[in-house]
Amino acid sequence: MTASGVVGAVVFGLLSAYFPPLNAEIYAVAAPVIFPDLWVLHVSAMTGGLVVGKVTHFIAAEKGAEAFVKRREEKEARTAAKSRRPRGAVRERLARWSKSMIDVLDRPRLGPLVILASSGVGFPPLAVVTVAAGIKGISLTLFVVVTTIGCLARFLITSWLVVQGIQLDF
């Protein structure tokens, strides 16, 4: 039962990397309830699957960076020609802040902090940061280590909070 649960955790993490509606936080919330004695193992396995999935995105972005940049420039040229509907002030501010965070990914100290914030807090979105890090040529080792630390911390804290709620009988 434990082995199949751990394999299921890895598969869930992998699938959540490719299918965003299959949210990894759902697993982090459910693991302590389903596996009360082994939730740390299951959450860690799910995180491993998620990071492996993100690594495939990173590598694909790294290998296809030139084609991606070309398509992006063409799309931006077409979009600039069309009129855009106005955005709200908060949404515009978040978009500018997210873009400025992604722009510093290739800096030696700030880049890892952006990856850590993305994987640990979720802003800017990890899917966007993963692709941007691949395109900007960030070290794969650095990306894996920082992403694993951030995601693992986020999911373990989420699960731990559920355990605390269960113990308090909420």
Short mmCIF file of N, CA and C in Angstrom, two decimals, residues 5-152:
data_model
loop_
_atom_site.label_atom_id
_atom_site.label_comp_id
_atom_site.label_asym_id
_atom_site.label_seq_id
_atom_site.Cartn_x
_atom_site.Cartn_y
_atom_site.Cartn_z
N GLY A 5 1.23 3.97 -2.98
CA GLY A 5 0.89 5.35 -2.62
C GLY A 5 2.00 6.31 -2.97
N VAL A 6 3.25 5.89 -2.78
CA VAL A 6 4.39 6.73 -3.10
C VAL A 6 4.52 6.89 -4.62
N VAL A 7 4.32 5.80 -5.34
CA VAL A 7 4.34 5.89 -6.81
C VAL A 7 3.21 6.80 -7.28
N GLY A 8 2.05 6.66 -6.67
CA GLY A 8 0.93 7.54 -7.00
C GLY A 8 1.25 8.99 -6.71
N ALA A 9 1.98 9.24 -5.63
CA ALA A 9 2.37 10.61 -5.28
C ALA A 9 3.29 11.19 -6.35
N VAL A 10 4.25 10.41 -6.80
CA VAL A 10 5.17 10.87 -7.84
C VAL A 10 4.40 11.16 -9.12
N VAL A 11 3.50 10.25 -9.48
CA VAL A 11 2.70 10.44 -10.70
C VAL A 11 1.82 11.68 -10.57
N PHE A 12 1.21 11.89 -9.41
CA PHE A 12 0.39 13.08 -9.19
C PHE A 12 1.24 14.34 -9.37
N GLY A 13 2.46 14.35 -8.80
CA GLY A 13 3.34 15.50 -8.95
C GLY A 13 3.72 15.75 -10.40
N LEU A 14 4.03 14.68 -11.11
CA LEU A 14 4.36 14.79 -12.53
C LEU A 14 3.18 15.36 -13.32
N LEU A 15 2.00 14.81 -13.08
CA LEU A 15 0.82 15.28 -13.80
C LEU A 15 0.50 16.73 -13.46
N SER A 16 0.72 17.12 -12.21
CA SER A 16 0.42 18.50 -11.84
C SER A 16 1.39 19.48 -12.51
N ALA A 17 2.57 19.02 -12.87
CA ALA A 17 3.50 19.88 -13.59
C ALA A 17 3.02 20.14 -15.01
N TYR A 18 2.28 19.19 -15.58
CA TYR A 18 1.80 19.32 -16.95
C TYR A 18 0.36 19.81 -17.05
N PHE A 19 -0.40 19.61 -16.01
CA PHE A 19 -1.82 19.93 -16.04
C PHE A 19 -2.14 20.80 -14.84
N PRO A 20 -2.01 22.13 -14.97
CA PRO A 20 -2.15 23.03 -13.83
C PRO A 20 -3.43 22.88 -13.00
N PRO A 21 -4.59 22.56 -13.58
CA PRO A 21 -5.76 22.38 -12.71
C PRO A 21 -5.60 21.24 -11.69
N LEU A 22 -4.69 20.31 -11.97
CA LEU A 22 -4.39 19.25 -11.02
C LEU A 22 -3.34 19.82 -10.06
N ASN A 23 -3.80 20.58 -9.09
CA ASN A 23 -2.96 21.38 -8.24
C ASN A 23 -2.23 20.54 -7.19
N ALA A 24 -0.93 20.75 -7.07
CA ALA A 24 -0.12 20.00 -6.11
C ALA A 24 -0.51 20.30 -4.67
N GLU A 25 -1.04 21.49 -4.40
CA GLU A 25 -1.47 21.82 -3.05
C GLU A 25 -2.62 20.92 -2.60
N ILE A 26 -3.42 20.46 -3.55
CA ILE A 26 -4.51 19.53 -3.21
C ILE A 26 -3.92 18.27 -2.58
N TYR A 27 -2.87 17.77 -3.17
CA TYR A 27 -2.22 16.58 -2.62
C TYR A 27 -1.62 16.87 -1.25
N ALA A 28 -1.00 18.04 -1.11
CA ALA A 28 -0.40 18.41 0.17
C ALA A 28 -1.45 18.51 1.27
N VAL A 29 -2.65 18.92 0.93
CA VAL A 29 -3.73 19.00 1.91
C VAL A 29 -4.29 17.62 2.21
N ALA A 30 -4.40 16.78 1.20
CA ALA A 30 -5.01 15.46 1.37
C ALA A 30 -4.06 14.43 1.99
N ALA A 31 -2.77 14.53 1.75
CA ALA A 31 -1.82 13.50 2.21
C ALA A 31 -1.88 13.23 3.71
N PRO A 32 -1.93 14.24 4.58
CA PRO A 32 -1.98 13.93 6.01
C PRO A 32 -3.27 13.22 6.43
N VAL A 33 -4.33 13.45 5.67
CA VAL A 33 -5.60 12.80 5.98
C VAL A 33 -5.58 11.35 5.50
N ILE A 34 -5.06 11.12 4.31
CA ILE A 34 -5.04 9.78 3.72
C ILE A 34 -3.91 8.93 4.29
N PHE A 35 -2.76 9.54 4.51
CA PHE A 35 -1.59 8.82 5.02
C PHE A 35 -1.11 9.49 6.32
N PRO A 36 -1.83 9.34 7.41
CA PRO A 36 -1.50 10.10 8.63
C PRO A 36 -0.10 9.81 9.19
N ASP A 37 0.43 8.63 8.96
CA ASP A 37 1.75 8.30 9.50
C ASP A 37 2.88 8.55 8.50
N LEU A 38 2.57 8.60 7.23
CA LEU A 38 3.60 8.72 6.20
C LEU A 38 3.41 9.94 5.29
N TRP A 39 2.73 10.96 5.78
CA TRP A 39 2.44 12.10 4.92
C TRP A 39 3.71 12.81 4.46
N VAL A 40 4.76 12.85 5.28
CA VAL A 40 6.00 13.52 4.88
C VAL A 40 6.62 12.80 3.68
N LEU A 41 6.63 11.48 3.71
CA LEU A 41 7.16 10.69 2.59
C LEU A 41 6.35 10.94 1.32
N HIS A 42 5.03 10.94 1.45
CA HIS A 42 4.18 11.11 0.28
C HIS A 42 4.28 12.53 -0.31
N VAL A 43 4.32 13.52 0.55
CA VAL A 43 4.46 14.90 0.06
C VAL A 43 5.83 15.08 -0.59
N SER A 44 6.86 14.48 -0.02
CA SER A 44 8.19 14.57 -0.61
C SER A 44 8.24 13.89 -1.98
N ALA A 45 7.59 12.73 -2.09
CA ALA A 45 7.55 12.02 -3.37
C ALA A 45 6.78 12.83 -4.42
N MET A 46 5.67 13.43 -3.99
CA MET A 46 4.89 14.25 -4.92
C MET A 46 5.71 15.45 -5.38
N THR A 47 6.45 16.05 -4.47
CA THR A 47 7.31 17.18 -4.82
C THR A 47 8.37 16.75 -5.82
N GLY A 48 8.94 15.57 -5.61
CA GLY A 48 9.93 15.05 -6.56
C GLY A 48 9.34 14.90 -7.96
N GLY A 49 8.13 14.38 -8.04
CA GLY A 49 7.46 14.25 -9.34
C GLY A 49 7.22 15.60 -9.99
N LEU A 50 6.78 16.57 -9.19
CA LEU A 50 6.53 17.92 -9.71
C LEU A 50 7.82 18.53 -10.26
N VAL A 51 8.90 18.41 -9.51
CA VAL A 51 10.17 18.99 -9.94
C VAL A 51 10.67 18.31 -11.21
N VAL A 52 10.53 17.00 -11.31
CA VAL A 52 10.93 16.30 -12.54
C VAL A 52 10.13 16.84 -13.73
N GLY A 53 8.84 17.04 -13.54
CA GLY A 53 8.02 17.62 -14.61
C GLY A 53 8.48 19.01 -14.98
N LYS A 54 8.79 19.84 -13.98
CA LYS A 54 9.27 21.20 -14.26
C LYS A 54 10.63 21.17 -14.97
N VAL A 55 11.46 20.18 -14.64
CA VAL A 55 12.76 20.06 -15.31
C VAL A 55 12.56 19.80 -16.80
N THR A 56 11.57 19.00 -17.16
CA THR A 56 11.33 18.76 -18.58
C THR A 56 10.90 20.06 -19.28
N HIS A 57 10.12 20.89 -18.59
CA HIS A 57 9.74 22.19 -19.16
C HIS A 57 10.97 23.07 -19.32
N PHE A 58 11.82 23.06 -18.29
CA PHE A 58 13.04 23.86 -18.30
C PHE A 58 13.92 23.47 -19.48
N ILE A 59 14.14 22.18 -19.67
CA ILE A 59 15.00 21.71 -20.75
C ILE A 59 14.40 22.03 -22.11
N ALA A 60 13.09 21.84 -22.24
CA ALA A 60 12.43 22.17 -23.50
C ALA A 60 12.58 23.66 -23.81
N ALA A 61 12.44 24.50 -22.80
CA ALA A 61 12.59 25.94 -23.00
C ALA A 61 14.02 26.30 -23.35
N GLU A 62 14.95 25.64 -22.67
CA GLU A 62 16.37 25.90 -22.94
C GLU A 62 16.73 25.54 -24.37
N LYS A 63 16.24 24.39 -24.82
CA LYS A 63 16.57 23.92 -26.17
C LYS A 63 15.84 24.72 -27.25
N GLY A 64 14.66 25.19 -26.93
CA GLY A 64 13.88 25.91 -27.94
C GLY A 64 13.86 27.40 -27.74
N ALA A 65 14.82 27.94 -27.01
CA ALA A 65 14.82 29.36 -26.69
C ALA A 65 14.82 30.25 -27.92
N GLU A 66 15.61 29.90 -28.90
CA GLU A 66 15.70 30.75 -30.09
C GLU A 66 14.37 30.81 -30.83
N ALA A 67 13.74 29.66 -31.03
CA ALA A 67 12.44 29.64 -31.71
C ALA A 67 11.38 30.35 -30.87
N PHE A 68 11.44 30.17 -29.57
CA PHE A 68 10.49 30.82 -28.67
C PHE A 68 10.59 32.34 -28.77
N VAL A 69 11.80 32.85 -28.74
CA VAL A 69 12.01 34.30 -28.80
C VAL A 69 11.48 34.84 -30.12
N LYS A 70 11.74 34.13 -31.20
CA LYS A 70 11.27 34.58 -32.51
C LYS A 70 9.75 34.63 -32.56
N ARG A 71 9.09 33.56 -32.08
CA ARG A 71 7.62 33.55 -32.07
C ARG A 71 7.07 34.62 -31.15
N ARG A 72 7.72 34.85 -30.03
CA ARG A 72 7.25 35.86 -29.08
C ARG A 72 7.32 37.25 -29.69
N GLU A 73 8.42 37.54 -30.38
CA GLU A 73 8.56 38.85 -31.03
C GLU A 73 7.49 39.05 -32.09
N GLU A 74 7.20 38.00 -32.87
CA GLU A 74 6.16 38.10 -33.88
C GLU A 74 4.79 38.31 -33.23
N LYS A 75 4.54 37.60 -32.17
CA LYS A 75 3.25 37.73 -31.47
C LYS A 75 3.10 39.12 -30.86
N GLU A 76 4.17 39.63 -30.26
CA GLU A 76 4.12 40.96 -29.67
C GLU A 76 3.89 42.02 -30.73
N ALA A 77 4.46 41.82 -31.91
CA ALA A 77 4.25 42.78 -33.00
C ALA A 77 2.79 42.76 -33.44
N ARG A 78 2.19 41.56 -33.52
CA ARG A 78 0.77 41.47 -33.89
C ARG A 78 -0.11 42.04 -32.80
N THR A 79 0.22 41.76 -31.54
CA THR A 79 -0.58 42.23 -30.42
C THR A 79 -0.51 43.74 -30.30
N ALA A 80 0.66 44.30 -30.55
CA ALA A 80 0.81 45.75 -30.47
C ALA A 80 -0.05 46.45 -31.51
N ALA A 81 -0.27 45.80 -32.62
CA ALA A 81 -1.10 46.39 -33.66
C ALA A 81 -2.57 46.39 -33.27
N LYS A 82 -2.98 45.42 -32.46
CA LYS A 82 -4.37 45.35 -32.01
C LYS A 82 -4.54 46.20 -30.76
N SER A 83 -5.75 46.66 -30.56
CA SER A 83 -6.00 47.42 -29.33
C SER A 83 -6.28 46.45 -28.19
N ARG A 84 -5.79 46.81 -27.03
CA ARG A 84 -6.00 45.99 -25.84
C ARG A 84 -7.04 46.65 -24.96
N ARG A 85 -7.76 45.80 -24.25
CA ARG A 85 -8.71 46.37 -23.29
C ARG A 85 -7.92 46.80 -22.06
N PRO A 86 -8.36 47.84 -21.40
CA PRO A 86 -7.60 48.33 -20.24
C PRO A 86 -7.65 47.33 -19.09
N ARG A 87 -6.56 47.24 -18.37
CA ARG A 87 -6.47 46.35 -17.21
C ARG A 87 -6.72 47.16 -15.95
N GLY A 88 -7.08 46.45 -14.91
CA GLY A 88 -7.23 47.10 -13.62
C GLY A 88 -5.88 47.50 -13.06
N ALA A 89 -5.87 48.43 -12.16
CA ALA A 89 -4.62 48.94 -11.60
C ALA A 89 -3.85 47.85 -10.86
N VAL A 90 -4.54 47.04 -10.08
CA VAL A 90 -3.86 45.98 -9.32
C VAL A 90 -3.30 44.94 -10.26
N ARG A 91 -4.09 44.53 -11.25
CA ARG A 91 -3.62 43.52 -12.20
C ARG A 91 -2.42 44.04 -12.99
N GLU A 92 -2.46 45.29 -13.39
CA GLU A 92 -1.35 45.90 -14.13
C GLU A 92 -0.09 45.94 -13.26
N ARG A 93 -0.25 46.31 -12.00
CA ARG A 93 0.89 46.38 -11.08
C ARG A 93 1.50 44.99 -10.87
N LEU A 94 0.66 43.97 -10.69
CA LEU A 94 1.15 42.60 -10.52
C LEU A 94 1.87 42.12 -11.78
N ALA A 95 1.35 42.46 -12.94
CA ALA A 95 1.98 42.07 -14.20
C ALA A 95 3.35 42.73 -14.34
N ARG A 96 3.46 44.00 -14.00
CA ARG A 96 4.75 44.70 -14.07
C ARG A 96 5.74 44.11 -13.07
N TRP A 97 5.28 43.83 -11.85
CA TRP A 97 6.16 43.27 -10.82
C TRP A 97 6.64 41.88 -11.22
N SER A 98 5.74 41.07 -11.75
CA SER A 98 6.11 39.73 -12.19
C SER A 98 7.15 39.80 -13.31
N LYS A 99 6.94 40.70 -14.28
CA LYS A 99 7.89 40.84 -15.39
C LYS A 99 9.25 41.29 -14.87
N SER A 100 9.26 42.23 -13.94
CA SER A 100 10.56 42.71 -13.42
C SER A 100 11.28 41.62 -12.65
N MET A 101 10.53 40.74 -11.95
CA MET A 101 11.16 39.63 -11.24
C MET A 101 11.77 38.64 -12.23
N ILE A 102 11.07 38.35 -13.30
CA ILE A 102 11.57 37.41 -14.30
C ILE A 102 12.78 37.99 -15.03
N ASP A 103 12.79 39.30 -15.22
CA ASP A 103 13.92 39.93 -15.90
C ASP A 103 15.24 39.79 -15.13
N VAL A 104 15.20 39.54 -13.83
CA VAL A 104 16.43 39.43 -13.04
C VAL A 104 16.87 37.98 -12.83
N LEU A 105 16.23 37.04 -13.51
CA LEU A 105 16.57 35.62 -13.33
C LEU A 105 18.04 35.31 -13.61
N ASP A 106 18.64 36.01 -14.55
CA ASP A 106 20.02 35.68 -14.89
C ASP A 106 21.05 36.39 -14.01
N ARG A 107 20.60 37.12 -13.01
CA ARG A 107 21.53 37.72 -12.05
C ARG A 107 21.91 36.67 -11.01
N PRO A 108 23.19 36.64 -10.61
CA PRO A 108 23.67 35.55 -9.75
C PRO A 108 22.99 35.46 -8.38
N ARG A 109 22.62 36.57 -7.79
CA ARG A 109 22.00 36.52 -6.45
C ARG A 109 20.49 36.65 -6.52
N LEU A 110 20.00 37.51 -7.37
CA LEU A 110 18.56 37.74 -7.44
C LEU A 110 17.82 36.61 -8.16
N GLY A 111 18.46 36.00 -9.15
CA GLY A 111 17.82 34.92 -9.90
C GLY A 111 17.35 33.78 -9.03
N PRO A 112 18.24 33.22 -8.20
CA PRO A 112 17.80 32.14 -7.32
C PRO A 112 16.70 32.58 -6.34
N LEU A 113 16.72 33.84 -5.92
CA LEU A 113 15.67 34.32 -5.02
C LEU A 113 14.31 34.36 -5.72
N VAL A 114 14.31 34.73 -6.99
CA VAL A 114 13.05 34.72 -7.76
C VAL A 114 12.54 33.29 -7.90
N ILE A 115 13.44 32.36 -8.20
CA ILE A 115 13.04 30.96 -8.33
C ILE A 115 12.52 30.45 -6.99
N LEU A 116 13.18 30.81 -5.90
CA LEU A 116 12.74 30.39 -4.57
C LEU A 116 11.37 30.98 -4.23
N ALA A 117 11.18 32.25 -4.53
CA ALA A 117 9.87 32.87 -4.27
C ALA A 117 8.79 32.20 -5.10
N SER A 118 9.10 31.93 -6.34
CA SER A 118 8.12 31.30 -7.22
C SER A 118 7.74 29.91 -6.75
N SER A 119 8.73 29.12 -6.37
CA SER A 119 8.45 27.76 -5.94
C SER A 119 7.93 27.70 -4.52
N GLY A 120 8.33 28.63 -3.68
CA GLY A 120 7.91 28.61 -2.29
C GLY A 120 6.61 29.32 -2.01
N VAL A 121 6.31 30.35 -2.78
CA VAL A 121 5.11 31.14 -2.55
C VAL A 121 4.12 31.04 -3.72
N GLY A 122 4.65 30.86 -4.90
CA GLY A 122 3.80 30.75 -6.07
C GLY A 122 3.68 32.01 -6.89
N PHE A 123 4.45 33.05 -6.53
CA PHE A 123 4.44 34.27 -7.32
C PHE A 123 5.86 34.72 -7.58
N PRO A 124 6.23 34.99 -8.79
CA PRO A 124 5.47 34.77 -10.02
C PRO A 124 5.25 33.27 -10.23
N PRO A 125 4.27 32.93 -11.08
CA PRO A 125 3.93 31.51 -11.26
C PRO A 125 5.15 30.67 -11.67
N LEU A 126 5.27 29.50 -11.05
CA LEU A 126 6.41 28.62 -11.31
C LEU A 126 6.47 28.19 -12.77
N ALA A 127 5.33 28.01 -13.41
CA ALA A 127 5.34 27.62 -14.82
C ALA A 127 6.04 28.68 -15.67
N VAL A 128 5.78 29.93 -15.38
CA VAL A 128 6.39 31.03 -16.13
C VAL A 128 7.88 31.13 -15.81
N VAL A 129 8.22 31.04 -14.54
CA VAL A 129 9.61 31.14 -14.12
C VAL A 129 10.43 29.98 -14.68
N THR A 130 9.85 28.79 -14.73
CA THR A 130 10.55 27.62 -15.26
C THR A 130 10.96 27.85 -16.71
N VAL A 131 10.03 28.29 -17.51
CA VAL A 131 10.31 28.54 -18.93
C VAL A 131 11.31 29.69 -19.07
N ALA A 132 11.10 30.76 -18.31
CA ALA A 132 12.01 31.90 -18.40
C ALA A 132 13.42 31.52 -17.96
N ALA A 133 13.54 30.70 -16.93
CA ALA A 133 14.86 30.27 -16.46
C ALA A 133 15.56 29.43 -17.52
N GLY A 134 14.80 28.57 -18.20
CA GLY A 134 15.38 27.78 -19.28
C GLY A 134 15.85 28.64 -20.42
N ILE A 135 15.05 29.62 -20.77
CA ILE A 135 15.40 30.52 -21.87
C ILE A 135 16.61 31.37 -21.52
N LYS A 136 16.69 31.82 -20.28
CA LYS A 136 17.80 32.69 -19.87
C LYS A 136 19.07 31.92 -19.57
N GLY A 137 19.03 30.60 -19.65
CA GLY A 137 20.25 29.81 -19.49
C GLY A 137 20.71 29.63 -18.05
N ILE A 138 19.79 29.65 -17.12
CA ILE A 138 20.12 29.40 -15.72
C ILE A 138 20.68 27.98 -15.61
N SER A 139 21.57 27.74 -14.68
CA SER A 139 22.11 26.40 -14.46
C SER A 139 20.98 25.44 -14.06
N LEU A 140 20.94 24.29 -14.73
CA LEU A 140 19.91 23.29 -14.42
C LEU A 140 20.04 22.83 -12.97
N THR A 141 21.25 22.63 -12.50
CA THR A 141 21.47 22.20 -11.12
C THR A 141 20.92 23.22 -10.13
N LEU A 142 21.23 24.49 -10.37
CA LEU A 142 20.72 25.56 -9.51
C LEU A 142 19.20 25.56 -9.53
N PHE A 143 18.62 25.45 -10.71
CA PHE A 143 17.17 25.45 -10.83
C PHE A 143 16.55 24.29 -10.04
N VAL A 144 17.11 23.09 -10.19
CA VAL A 144 16.56 21.91 -9.51
C VAL A 144 16.66 22.06 -7.99
N VAL A 145 17.81 22.48 -7.51
CA VAL A 145 18.02 22.60 -6.06
C VAL A 145 17.07 23.64 -5.46
N VAL A 146 17.04 24.82 -6.04
CA VAL A 146 16.22 25.90 -5.49
C VAL A 146 14.73 25.58 -5.61
N THR A 147 14.32 25.04 -6.74
CA THR A 147 12.91 24.69 -6.93
C THR A 147 12.49 23.59 -5.96
N THR A 148 13.33 22.61 -5.77
CA THR A 148 13.01 21.52 -4.84
C THR A 148 12.88 22.06 -3.42
N ILE A 149 13.80 22.90 -3.00
CA ILE A 149 13.74 23.47 -1.64
C ILE A 149 12.45 24.28 -1.46
N GLY A 150 12.16 25.15 -2.42
CA GLY A 150 10.96 25.99 -2.31
C GLY A 150 9.67 25.19 -2.32
N CYS A 151 9.54 24.28 -3.27
CA CYS A 151 8.31 23.48 -3.36
C CYS A 151 8.15 22.57 -2.15
N LEU A 152 9.23 21.93 -1.76
CA LEU A 152 9.17 21.02 -0.61
C LEU A 152 8.76 21.78 0.65
#
